[in-house]
mmCIF file of C-alpha atoms in Angstrom:
data_model
loop_
_atom_site.group_PDB
_atom_site.id
_atom_site.type_symbol
_atom_site.label_atom_id
_atom_site.label_comp_id
_atom_site.label_asym_id
_atom_site.label_seq_id
_atom_site.Cartn_x
_atom_site.Cartn_y
_atom_site.Cartn_z
ATOM 1 C CA UNK A 1 27.836 -18.098 -148.252
ATOM 2 C CA UNK A 2 24.202 -17.925 -149.213
ATOM 3 C CA UNK A 3 24.506 -21.471 -150.742
ATOM 4 C CA UNK A 4 26.066 -22.866 -147.536
ATOM 5 C CA UNK A 5 23.342 -21.289 -145.415
ATOM 6 C CA UNK A 6 20.664 -22.697 -147.728
ATOM 7 C CA UNK A 7 22.100 -26.150 -147.442
ATOM 8 C CA UNK A 8 22.427 -25.865 -143.663
ATOM 9 C CA UNK A 9 18.793 -24.662 -143.426
ATOM 10 C CA UNK A 10 17.614 -27.518 -145.663
ATOM 11 C CA UNK A 11 19.555 -30.006 -143.522
ATOM 12 C CA UNK A 12 18.107 -28.712 -140.259
ATOM 13 C CA UNK A 13 14.575 -28.712 -141.747
ATOM 14 C CA UNK A 14 15.058 -32.227 -143.054
ATOM 15 C CA UNK A 15 16.318 -33.388 -139.613
ATOM 16 C CA UNK A 16 13.376 -31.694 -137.870
ATOM 17 C CA UNK A 17 10.852 -33.443 -140.121
ATOM 18 C CA UNK A 18 12.637 -36.752 -139.656
ATOM 19 C CA UNK A 19 12.589 -36.229 -135.851
ATOM 20 C CA UNK A 20 8.922 -35.420 -135.923
ATOM 21 C CA UNK A 21 8.075 -38.279 -138.167
ATOM 22 C CA UNK A 22 6.707 -40.277 -135.175
ATOM 23 C CA UNK A 23 4.614 -37.371 -133.995
ATOM 24 C CA UNK A 24 0.867 -36.994 -134.839
ATOM 25 C CA UNK A 25 0.092 -33.714 -136.606
ATOM 26 C CA UNK A 26 -3.199 -31.902 -136.336
ATOM 27 C CA UNK A 27 -5.110 -30.011 -133.648
ATOM 28 C CA UNK A 28 -4.849 -31.150 -130.000
ATOM 29 C CA UNK A 29 -7.098 -30.688 -127.000
ATOM 30 C CA UNK A 30 -5.316 -30.295 -123.697
ATOM 31 C CA UNK A 31 -6.927 -31.291 -120.360
ATOM 32 C CA UNK A 32 -5.411 -30.932 -116.908
ATOM 33 C CA UNK A 33 -5.938 -34.122 -115.016
ATOM 34 C CA UNK A 34 -3.806 -33.572 -112.000
ATOM 35 C CA UNK A 35 -2.184 -30.812 -109.866
ATOM 36 C CA UNK A 36 -0.316 -28.214 -111.883
ATOM 37 C CA UNK A 37 3.325 -29.076 -112.335
ATOM 38 C CA UNK A 38 2.770 -32.800 -112.112
ATOM 39 C CA UNK A 39 2.835 -33.399 -115.898
ATOM 40 C CA UNK A 40 -0.619 -34.954 -115.700
ATOM 41 C CA UNK A 41 -2.081 -33.106 -118.679
ATOM 42 C CA UNK A 42 -3.878 -35.155 -121.384
ATOM 43 C CA UNK A 43 -3.065 -34.194 -124.990
ATOM 44 C CA UNK A 44 -5.889 -35.538 -127.131
ATOM 45 C CA UNK A 45 -5.750 -35.757 -130.863
ATOM 46 C CA UNK A 46 -8.956 -34.037 -131.978
ATOM 47 C CA UNK A 47 -9.092 -35.778 -135.379
ATOM 48 C CA UNK A 48 -9.456 -39.131 -133.599
ATOM 49 C CA UNK A 49 -12.524 -38.055 -131.644
ATOM 50 C CA UNK A 50 -15.450 -39.344 -133.682
ATOM 51 C CA UNK A 51 -19.109 -39.315 -132.819
ATOM 52 C CA UNK A 52 -20.304 -42.624 -131.410
ATOM 53 C CA UNK A 53 -24.117 -42.392 -131.726
ATOM 54 C CA UNK A 54 -26.291 -44.852 -129.675
ATOM 55 C CA UNK A 55 -29.262 -46.439 -131.535
ATOM 56 C CA UNK A 56 -32.702 -46.200 -130.006
ATOM 57 C CA UNK A 57 -34.295 -49.461 -128.867
ATOM 58 C CA UNK A 58 -36.326 -51.282 -131.526
ATOM 59 C CA UNK A 59 -39.537 -50.683 -129.496
ATOM 60 C CA UNK A 60 -40.309 -49.743 -125.860
ATOM 61 C CA UNK A 61 -39.179 -52.251 -123.251
ATOM 62 C CA UNK A 62 -42.028 -54.660 -122.354
ATOM 63 C CA UNK A 63 -43.093 -55.109 -118.734
ATOM 64 C CA UNK A 64 -41.482 -58.003 -117.039
ATOM 65 C CA UNK A 65 -43.520 -61.153 -116.113
ATOM 66 C CA UNK A 66 -45.571 -63.701 -117.871
ATOM 67 C CA UNK A 67 -44.443 -66.940 -119.488
ATOM 68 C CA UNK A 68 -40.660 -67.351 -119.705
ATOM 69 C CA UNK A 69 -38.655 -67.771 -122.862
ATOM 70 C CA UNK A 70 -37.925 -71.435 -122.037
ATOM 71 C CA UNK A 71 -41.635 -71.989 -121.588
ATOM 72 C CA UNK A 72 -42.521 -70.316 -124.896
ATOM 73 C CA UNK A 73 -39.686 -71.321 -127.250
ATOM 74 C CA UNK A 74 -37.543 -74.380 -127.796
ATOM 75 C CA UNK A 75 -33.815 -74.708 -127.270
ATOM 76 C CA UNK A 76 -33.334 -71.517 -125.216
ATOM 77 C CA UNK A 77 -30.162 -72.468 -123.325
ATOM 78 C CA UNK A 78 -28.861 -69.178 -121.835
ATOM 79 C CA UNK A 79 -31.716 -66.793 -120.783
ATOM 80 C CA UNK A 80 -34.604 -69.212 -120.494
ATOM 81 C CA UNK A 81 -35.758 -67.617 -117.277
ATOM 82 C CA UNK A 82 -36.263 -64.243 -118.995
ATOM 83 C CA UNK A 83 -39.851 -63.404 -119.815
ATOM 84 C CA UNK A 84 -40.814 -64.282 -123.398
ATOM 85 C CA UNK A 85 -41.756 -60.657 -124.033
ATOM 86 C CA UNK A 86 -38.314 -59.422 -123.015
ATOM 87 C CA UNK A 87 -36.585 -62.217 -124.818
ATOM 88 C CA UNK A 88 -38.279 -61.085 -128.057
ATOM 89 C CA UNK A 89 -37.087 -57.530 -127.250
ATOM 90 C CA UNK A 90 -33.464 -58.875 -126.881
ATOM 91 C CA UNK A 91 -33.690 -60.724 -130.140
ATOM 92 C CA UNK A 92 -34.980 -57.646 -131.938
ATOM 93 C CA UNK A 93 -32.143 -55.603 -130.391
ATOM 94 C CA UNK A 94 -29.450 -58.027 -131.488
ATOM 95 C CA UNK A 95 -30.990 -57.932 -134.929
ATOM 96 C CA UNK A 96 -30.460 -54.185 -135.045
ATOM 97 C CA UNK A 97 -26.997 -54.274 -133.457
ATOM 98 C CA UNK A 98 -25.361 -57.104 -135.510
ATOM 99 C CA UNK A 99 -27.339 -58.689 -138.299
ATOM 100 C CA UNK A 100 -26.824 -57.647 -141.924
ATOM 101 C CA UNK A 101 -29.671 -55.550 -143.400
ATOM 102 C CA UNK A 102 -29.063 -56.247 -147.089
ATOM 103 C CA UNK A 103 -27.703 -59.076 -149.165
ATOM 104 C CA UNK A 104 -28.690 -62.740 -149.463
ATOM 105 C CA UNK A 105 -32.153 -63.061 -147.964
ATOM 106 C CA UNK A 106 -31.013 -66.352 -146.221
ATOM 107 C CA UNK A 107 -28.397 -64.331 -144.275
ATOM 108 C CA UNK A 108 -30.069 -61.047 -143.291
ATOM 109 C CA UNK A 109 -32.034 -60.097 -140.239
ATOM 110 C CA UNK A 110 -33.121 -62.992 -138.051
ATOM 111 C CA UNK A 111 -32.059 -65.463 -140.801
ATOM 112 C CA UNK A 112 -28.378 -64.526 -140.067
ATOM 113 C CA UNK A 113 -28.537 -66.875 -137.100
ATOM 114 C CA UNK A 114 -31.803 -68.809 -137.538
ATOM 115 C CA UNK A 115 -33.260 -71.129 -140.050
ATOM 116 C CA UNK A 116 -36.719 -69.525 -140.570
ATOM 117 C CA UNK A 117 -38.251 -72.975 -141.120
ATOM 118 C CA UNK A 118 -36.914 -74.194 -137.715
ATOM 119 C CA UNK A 119 -35.921 -71.324 -135.316
ATOM 120 C CA UNK A 120 -34.852 -73.783 -132.648
ATOM 121 C CA UNK A 121 -32.273 -75.348 -134.845
ATOM 122 C CA UNK A 122 -28.462 -74.826 -134.158
ATOM 123 C CA UNK A 123 -27.546 -75.682 -137.673
ATOM 124 C CA UNK A 124 -26.007 -72.167 -138.340
ATOM 125 C CA UNK A 125 -22.730 -71.553 -136.609
ATOM 126 C CA UNK A 126 -23.647 -67.903 -136.156
ATOM 127 C CA UNK A 127 -26.346 -68.919 -133.678
ATOM 128 C CA UNK A 128 -23.861 -70.909 -131.557
ATOM 129 C CA UNK A 129 -21.478 -67.917 -131.634
ATOM 130 C CA UNK A 130 -24.298 -65.519 -130.706
ATOM 131 C CA UNK A 131 -25.271 -67.664 -127.748
ATOM 132 C CA UNK A 132 -21.767 -67.700 -126.466
ATOM 133 C CA UNK A 133 -21.381 -63.965 -126.934
ATOM 134 C CA UNK A 134 -24.599 -63.459 -124.934
ATOM 135 C CA UNK A 135 -22.996 -65.467 -122.105
ATOM 136 C CA UNK A 136 -19.947 -63.304 -122.400
ATOM 137 C CA UNK A 137 -21.984 -60.072 -122.142
ATOM 138 C CA UNK A 138 -23.824 -61.292 -119.073
ATOM 139 C CA UNK A 139 -20.536 -62.365 -117.481
ATOM 140 C CA UNK A 140 -18.807 -58.968 -118.135
ATOM 141 C CA UNK A 141 -21.778 -57.030 -116.668
ATOM 142 C CA UNK A 142 -21.956 -59.196 -113.562
ATOM 143 C CA UNK A 143 -18.278 -60.053 -112.898
ATOM 144 C CA UNK A 144 -16.108 -57.320 -114.425
ATOM 145 C CA UNK A 145 -17.637 -54.307 -112.724
ATOM 146 C CA UNK A 146 -14.148 -53.180 -111.571
ATOM 147 C CA UNK A 147 -13.586 -52.322 -115.290
ATOM 148 C CA UNK A 148 -16.996 -51.621 -116.854
ATOM 149 C CA UNK A 149 -18.387 -50.093 -113.616
ATOM 150 C CA UNK A 150 -22.128 -49.489 -113.736
ATOM 151 C CA UNK A 151 -22.028 -48.535 -117.435
ATOM 152 C CA UNK A 152 -21.738 -52.107 -118.494
ATOM 153 C CA UNK A 153 -21.745 -53.335 -122.107
ATOM 154 C CA UNK A 154 -24.133 -54.597 -124.754
ATOM 155 C CA UNK A 155 -23.505 -56.351 -128.111
ATOM 156 C CA UNK A 156 -23.526 -52.848 -129.651
ATOM 157 C CA UNK A 157 -20.512 -51.739 -127.615
ATOM 158 C CA UNK A 158 -18.324 -53.772 -129.882
ATOM 159 C CA UNK A 159 -20.337 -54.510 -133.049
ATOM 160 C CA UNK A 160 -21.736 -51.002 -133.840
ATOM 161 C CA UNK A 161 -24.048 -52.531 -136.520
ATOM 162 C CA UNK A 162 -21.408 -54.841 -138.006
ATOM 163 C CA UNK A 163 -21.417 -58.623 -138.116
ATOM 164 C CA UNK A 164 -17.760 -58.600 -137.102
ATOM 165 C CA UNK A 165 -16.501 -55.723 -134.937
ATOM 166 C CA UNK A 166 -14.277 -53.346 -136.988
ATOM 167 C CA UNK A 167 -11.362 -53.549 -134.559
ATOM 168 C CA UNK A 168 -10.274 -57.159 -133.987
ATOM 169 C CA UNK A 169 -6.952 -58.938 -134.211
ATOM 170 C CA UNK A 170 -5.329 -62.291 -135.059
ATOM 171 C CA UNK A 171 -1.794 -63.611 -134.798
ATOM 172 C CA UNK A 172 0.555 -61.546 -136.922
ATOM 173 C CA UNK A 173 3.249 -64.215 -137.421
ATOM 174 C CA UNK A 174 3.147 -68.005 -137.706
ATOM 175 C CA UNK A 175 3.254 -69.979 -134.412
ATOM 176 C CA UNK A 176 6.875 -70.628 -133.443
ATOM 177 C CA UNK A 177 8.244 -67.663 -135.365
ATOM 178 C CA UNK A 178 10.576 -67.599 -138.351
ATOM 179 C CA UNK A 179 13.848 -69.609 -138.270
ATOM 180 C CA UNK A 180 15.406 -67.504 -141.061
ATOM 181 C CA UNK A 181 18.448 -65.379 -140.341
ATOM 182 C CA UNK A 182 18.313 -63.075 -143.337
ATOM 183 C CA UNK A 183 15.242 -60.829 -143.451
ATOM 184 C CA UNK A 184 13.938 -61.949 -140.026
ATOM 185 C CA UNK A 185 12.686 -58.826 -138.302
ATOM 186 C CA UNK A 186 12.018 -60.745 -135.087
ATOM 187 C CA UNK A 187 8.493 -59.328 -134.937
ATOM 188 C CA UNK A 188 9.359 -55.647 -135.136
ATOM 189 C CA UNK A 189 10.599 -52.722 -137.282
ATOM 190 C CA UNK A 190 7.325 -52.883 -139.316
ATOM 191 C CA UNK A 191 5.184 -49.759 -138.626
ATOM 192 C CA UNK A 192 1.560 -50.809 -137.941
ATOM 193 C CA UNK A 193 -1.387 -49.084 -136.343
ATOM 194 C CA UNK A 194 -1.387 -51.608 -133.466
ATOM 195 C CA UNK A 195 1.696 -49.952 -131.916
ATOM 196 C CA UNK A 196 1.184 -46.482 -133.233
ATOM 197 C CA UNK A 197 3.474 -47.000 -136.138
ATOM 198 C CA UNK A 198 6.506 -47.251 -133.943
ATOM 199 C CA UNK A 199 9.433 -49.675 -134.434
ATOM 200 C CA UNK A 200 8.288 -51.676 -131.376
ATOM 201 C CA UNK A 201 7.162 -55.379 -131.639
ATOM 202 C CA UNK A 202 4.025 -55.282 -133.719
ATOM 203 C CA UNK A 203 2.322 -58.194 -132.058
ATOM 204 C CA UNK A 204 2.022 -57.599 -128.351
ATOM 205 C CA UNK A 205 -1.594 -58.883 -128.425
ATOM 206 C CA UNK A 206 -0.670 -62.577 -128.755
ATOM 207 C CA UNK A 207 1.617 -62.339 -125.759
ATOM 208 C CA UNK A 208 -0.418 -60.204 -123.464
ATOM 209 C CA UNK A 209 -4.069 -60.239 -124.585
ATOM 210 C CA UNK A 210 -4.123 -63.780 -125.906
ATOM 211 C CA UNK A 211 -2.196 -65.326 -123.016
ATOM 212 C CA UNK A 212 -1.828 -64.769 -119.401
ATOM 213 C CA UNK A 213 1.744 -63.394 -119.315
ATOM 214 C CA UNK A 214 2.949 -60.806 -116.781
ATOM 215 C CA UNK A 215 3.460 -57.244 -118.078
ATOM 216 C CA UNK A 216 6.687 -56.179 -116.552
ATOM 217 C CA UNK A 217 9.206 -53.434 -117.331
ATOM 218 C CA UNK A 218 10.823 -51.793 -114.337
ATOM 219 C CA UNK A 219 12.690 -53.866 -111.713
ATOM 220 C CA UNK A 220 12.525 -53.276 -107.990
ATOM 221 C CA UNK A 221 16.234 -53.256 -107.532
ATOM 222 C CA UNK A 222 18.978 -51.033 -109.098
ATOM 223 C CA UNK A 223 21.297 -53.989 -109.938
ATOM 224 C CA UNK A 224 20.719 -57.415 -111.455
ATOM 225 C CA UNK A 225 19.510 -60.006 -109.016
ATOM 226 C CA UNK A 226 19.425 -63.810 -109.254
ATOM 227 C CA UNK A 227 15.765 -63.515 -110.351
ATOM 228 C CA UNK A 228 16.048 -60.843 -113.046
ATOM 229 C CA UNK A 229 13.077 -58.775 -114.183
ATOM 230 C CA UNK A 230 11.613 -58.533 -117.657
ATOM 231 C CA UNK A 231 13.887 -59.199 -120.643
ATOM 232 C CA UNK A 232 14.433 -56.434 -123.219
ATOM 233 C CA UNK A 233 12.163 -58.322 -125.652
ATOM 234 C CA UNK A 234 9.276 -58.469 -123.176
ATOM 235 C CA UNK A 235 9.930 -54.870 -122.154
ATOM 236 C CA UNK A 236 9.568 -53.752 -125.757
ATOM 237 C CA UNK A 237 6.424 -55.809 -126.106
ATOM 238 C CA UNK A 238 5.036 -54.161 -123.088
ATOM 239 C CA UNK A 239 5.780 -50.748 -124.579
ATOM 240 C CA UNK A 240 3.968 -51.847 -127.692
ATOM 241 C CA UNK A 241 0.942 -52.769 -125.715
ATOM 242 C CA UNK A 242 1.005 -49.516 -123.866
ATOM 243 C CA UNK A 243 1.136 -47.664 -127.224
ATOM 244 C CA UNK A 244 -1.923 -49.593 -128.285
ATOM 245 C CA UNK A 245 -3.847 -48.720 -125.147
ATOM 246 C CA UNK A 246 -2.855 -45.022 -125.426
ATOM 247 C CA UNK A 247 -4.091 -44.941 -129.028
ATOM 248 C CA UNK A 248 -7.226 -46.908 -128.318
ATOM 249 C CA UNK A 249 -8.373 -44.541 -125.583
ATOM 250 C CA UNK A 250 -6.832 -41.424 -127.248
ATOM 251 C CA UNK A 251 -4.913 -40.632 -123.968
ATOM 252 C CA UNK A 252 -1.295 -40.189 -122.790
ATOM 253 C CA UNK A 253 0.758 -42.376 -120.455
ATOM 254 C CA UNK A 254 -0.223 -40.011 -117.634
ATOM 255 C CA UNK A 255 -3.810 -40.996 -117.884
ATOM 256 C CA UNK A 256 -2.867 -43.951 -115.666
ATOM 257 C CA UNK A 257 0.765 -43.452 -114.589
ATOM 258 C CA UNK A 258 2.662 -40.915 -112.725
ATOM 259 C CA UNK A 259 5.937 -40.315 -114.576
ATOM 260 C CA UNK A 260 7.725 -39.825 -111.268
ATOM 261 C CA UNK A 261 7.538 -43.670 -111.001
ATOM 262 C CA UNK A 262 5.703 -45.646 -113.664
ATOM 263 C CA UNK A 263 5.737 -48.752 -111.514
ATOM 264 C CA UNK A 264 4.365 -47.206 -108.289
ATOM 265 C CA UNK A 265 0.754 -48.049 -107.601
ATOM 266 C CA UNK A 266 0.453 -45.532 -104.812
ATOM 267 C CA UNK A 267 1.457 -42.707 -107.117
ATOM 268 C CA UNK A 268 -0.807 -43.808 -110.016
ATOM 269 C CA UNK A 269 -4.150 -42.485 -110.917
ATOM 270 C CA UNK A 270 -7.282 -44.632 -110.194
ATOM 271 C CA UNK A 271 -7.587 -45.211 -113.884
ATOM 272 C CA UNK A 272 -4.554 -47.589 -113.733
ATOM 273 C CA UNK A 273 -6.562 -50.014 -111.556
ATOM 274 C CA UNK A 274 -9.434 -49.812 -114.057
ATOM 275 C CA UNK A 275 -6.983 -50.610 -116.841
ATOM 276 C CA UNK A 276 -5.483 -53.502 -114.850
ATOM 277 C CA UNK A 277 -8.797 -55.184 -114.639
ATOM 278 C CA UNK A 278 -9.506 -54.242 -118.312
ATOM 279 C CA UNK A 279 -6.451 -56.180 -119.475
ATOM 280 C CA UNK A 280 -7.552 -59.265 -117.529
ATOM 281 C CA UNK A 281 -11.187 -58.896 -118.775
ATOM 282 C CA UNK A 282 -9.896 -58.896 -122.424
ATOM 283 C CA UNK A 283 -7.810 -61.916 -121.723
ATOM 284 C CA UNK A 284 -10.757 -63.716 -120.241
ATOM 285 C CA UNK A 285 -12.977 -62.701 -123.212
ATOM 286 C CA UNK A 286 -10.437 -63.925 -125.727
ATOM 287 C CA UNK A 287 -9.605 -67.188 -123.931
ATOM 288 C CA UNK A 288 -12.930 -68.299 -122.488
ATOM 289 C CA UNK A 289 -15.416 -66.990 -125.008
ATOM 290 C CA UNK A 290 -13.740 -66.447 -128.379
ATOM 291 C CA UNK A 291 -10.818 -68.859 -128.763
ATOM 292 C CA UNK A 292 -13.002 -71.604 -127.314
ATOM 293 C CA UNK A 293 -15.115 -71.281 -130.511
ATOM 294 C CA UNK A 294 -12.171 -72.067 -132.829
ATOM 295 C CA UNK A 295 -13.842 -75.325 -134.006
ATOM 296 C CA UNK A 296 -17.110 -73.467 -134.675
ATOM 297 C CA UNK A 297 -15.885 -70.540 -136.760
ATOM 298 C CA UNK A 298 -15.334 -71.160 -140.536
ATOM 299 C CA UNK A 299 -11.921 -70.392 -142.178
ATOM 300 C CA UNK A 300 -13.102 -67.017 -143.451
ATOM 301 C CA UNK A 301 -13.675 -65.856 -139.841
ATOM 302 C CA UNK A 302 -10.104 -66.628 -138.896
ATOM 303 C CA UNK A 303 -6.739 -64.882 -139.316
ATOM 304 C CA UNK A 304 -4.016 -65.867 -141.804
ATOM 305 C CA UNK A 305 -2.568 -68.461 -139.374
ATOM 306 C CA UNK A 306 -5.872 -70.091 -138.418
ATOM 307 C CA UNK A 307 -6.625 -68.447 -135.104
ATOM 308 C CA UNK A 308 -9.947 -66.757 -134.450
ATOM 309 C CA UNK A 309 -10.211 -62.952 -134.637
ATOM 310 C CA UNK A 310 -10.070 -61.610 -131.021
ATOM 311 C CA UNK A 311 -10.721 -58.318 -129.180
ATOM 312 C CA UNK A 312 -8.447 -55.646 -127.819
ATOM 313 C CA UNK A 313 -8.909 -52.237 -126.255
ATOM 314 C CA UNK A 314 -9.851 -50.533 -129.548
ATOM 315 C CA UNK A 315 -12.773 -53.015 -130.108
ATOM 316 C CA UNK A 316 -14.796 -51.157 -127.502
ATOM 317 C CA UNK A 317 -13.139 -47.775 -126.924
ATOM 318 C CA UNK A 318 -12.528 -46.648 -130.549
ATOM 319 C CA UNK A 319 -10.679 -43.518 -129.629
ATOM 320 C CA UNK A 320 -12.593 -42.515 -126.435
ATOM 321 C CA UNK A 321 -11.438 -43.092 -122.847
ATOM 322 C CA UNK A 322 -14.975 -44.464 -122.217
ATOM 323 C CA UNK A 323 -16.773 -46.385 -124.938
ATOM 324 C CA UNK A 324 -19.735 -44.570 -126.331
ATOM 325 C CA UNK A 325 -18.732 -41.498 -124.357
ATOM 326 C CA UNK A 326 -19.535 -43.274 -121.083
ATOM 327 C CA UNK A 327 -23.237 -43.480 -121.868
ATOM 328 C CA UNK A 328 -24.794 -46.636 -120.460
ATOM 329 C CA UNK A 329 -27.269 -48.518 -122.710
ATOM 330 C CA UNK A 330 -28.298 -50.878 -119.885
ATOM 331 C CA UNK A 331 -31.276 -48.756 -118.611
ATOM 332 C CA UNK A 332 -32.955 -49.695 -121.950
ATOM 333 C CA UNK A 333 -31.849 -53.293 -121.760
ATOM 334 C CA UNK A 334 -31.851 -54.184 -118.025
ATOM 335 C CA UNK A 335 -32.025 -57.878 -118.680
ATOM 336 C CA UNK A 336 -28.296 -57.739 -119.784
ATOM 337 C CA UNK A 337 -27.274 -56.910 -116.219
ATOM 338 C CA UNK A 338 -27.853 -59.962 -114.001
ATOM 339 C CA UNK A 339 -27.154 -59.828 -110.301
ATOM 340 C CA UNK A 340 -23.808 -58.064 -109.928
ATOM 341 C CA UNK A 341 -21.123 -59.993 -108.152
ATOM 342 C CA UNK A 342 -19.203 -57.674 -105.801
ATOM 343 C CA UNK A 343 -15.605 -57.033 -106.888
ATOM 344 C CA UNK A 344 -13.231 -59.438 -105.115
ATOM 345 C CA UNK A 345 -10.972 -57.880 -102.524
ATOM 346 C CA UNK A 346 -7.269 -58.279 -103.178
ATOM 347 C CA UNK A 347 -6.600 -61.948 -102.403
ATOM 348 C CA UNK A 348 -3.515 -63.365 -100.616
ATOM 349 C CA UNK A 349 -0.769 -64.472 -102.949
ATOM 350 C CA UNK A 350 -1.427 -67.864 -104.521
ATOM 351 C CA UNK A 351 -5.252 -67.902 -104.060
ATOM 352 C CA UNK A 352 -8.015 -67.534 -106.510
ATOM 353 C CA UNK A 353 -11.663 -66.581 -106.302
ATOM 354 C CA UNK A 354 -14.661 -67.885 -108.239
ATOM 355 C CA UNK A 355 -16.964 -65.864 -110.568
ATOM 356 C CA UNK A 356 -20.676 -65.841 -110.599
ATOM 357 C CA UNK A 357 -22.516 -69.023 -111.402
ATOM 358 C CA UNK A 358 -23.528 -67.756 -114.854
ATOM 359 C CA UNK A 359 -23.205 -70.103 -117.804
ATOM 360 C CA UNK A 360 -19.560 -69.862 -118.892
ATOM 361 C CA UNK A 361 -18.538 -67.685 -115.980
ATOM 362 C CA UNK A 362 -14.808 -67.343 -115.484
ATOM 363 C CA UNK A 363 -12.569 -66.800 -112.402
ATOM 364 C CA UNK A 364 -12.352 -63.282 -110.991
ATOM 365 C CA UNK A 365 -8.873 -61.862 -111.058
ATOM 366 C CA UNK A 366 -7.379 -60.779 -107.734
ATOM 367 C CA UNK A 367 -6.579 -57.189 -107.212
ATOM 368 C CA UNK A 368 -3.433 -55.504 -108.639
ATOM 369 C CA UNK A 369 -1.547 -55.482 -105.330
ATOM 370 C CA UNK A 370 -2.214 -59.202 -104.706
ATOM 371 C CA UNK A 371 -1.191 -60.083 -108.298
ATOM 372 C CA UNK A 372 2.017 -58.028 -107.859
ATOM 373 C CA UNK A 373 2.773 -59.900 -104.666
ATOM 374 C CA UNK A 374 2.150 -63.253 -106.188
ATOM 375 C CA UNK A 375 4.504 -62.612 -109.174
ATOM 376 C CA UNK A 376 7.167 -60.549 -107.404
ATOM 377 C CA UNK A 377 6.599 -57.584 -109.740
ATOM 378 C CA UNK A 378 4.767 -54.296 -109.996
#
């Protein structure tokens, strides 16, 4: 009898451990984000909350005015109307935020992007990339305020002192997918951090952050209609993306959604609108500013299937709901916030709006409600 009880206890314990295999152990912090009884609490994994220190400026911000960068230096194509003094401050800051500090003397500090014998030269690909990333930063701070608000971004938001941001992604499978029958996992059943080690499709990024595909799960009607909603495959990929966003921000589904109706915008928290714009901002960054540099990047800066490493939510957030704890660096670097373009009001279905006339500016996405009307979804 004792032996049977022991076997039964062992079986129950084993089943419990198996059932909890997908849970994250360790201390949790619970925050109430809605009315009591609405299941709006946030359960935050304490071990994934890491300090995100902000570096001090290289030296005090110079006064504005005086000769411009274009008047002082050659081949300044992006911020030529900035004062030469503040342009030098920007270069010194980028040096601290990105450039290597040790290693080959020809590839550290200013030399990472410049030829010290000819600073105006574009011979190093890193200078071309840096110029495009500066355009991207200016565009985010002027056009994507529905997501970055007044906090904005700098190069440091992503790079954190690294040449390549630590959290980037590239295509996980070859283009076109596998044609094998045996051993073909169809893009899932391989636990990876991108989808919180679940059995969901492990490459939602290519579909939703590398392309402008609709994110759809829940239909508007109880029965199948002539125009069905999302397929099971796309639904699972959507869940995979949501798992990534939850992990990147260290939040639960209820940070944006109301579990009473995940699809309902009127029942959702304001953070869902912020996230909606964030997804489109990331797509814009990947398509207009990073993928467009595919011919510039060398092979060692690309993924296993030849595409450039791109960004996702973790690139900036790194386990916090607001990157760098919500602290804005722009007061120390005001030149990175050009004239802000007011957020576009939700446009009628089928219309588009135009972004600021910055170099490399991209179209502004219409609001969530307009997009839902245009696509027939939520």
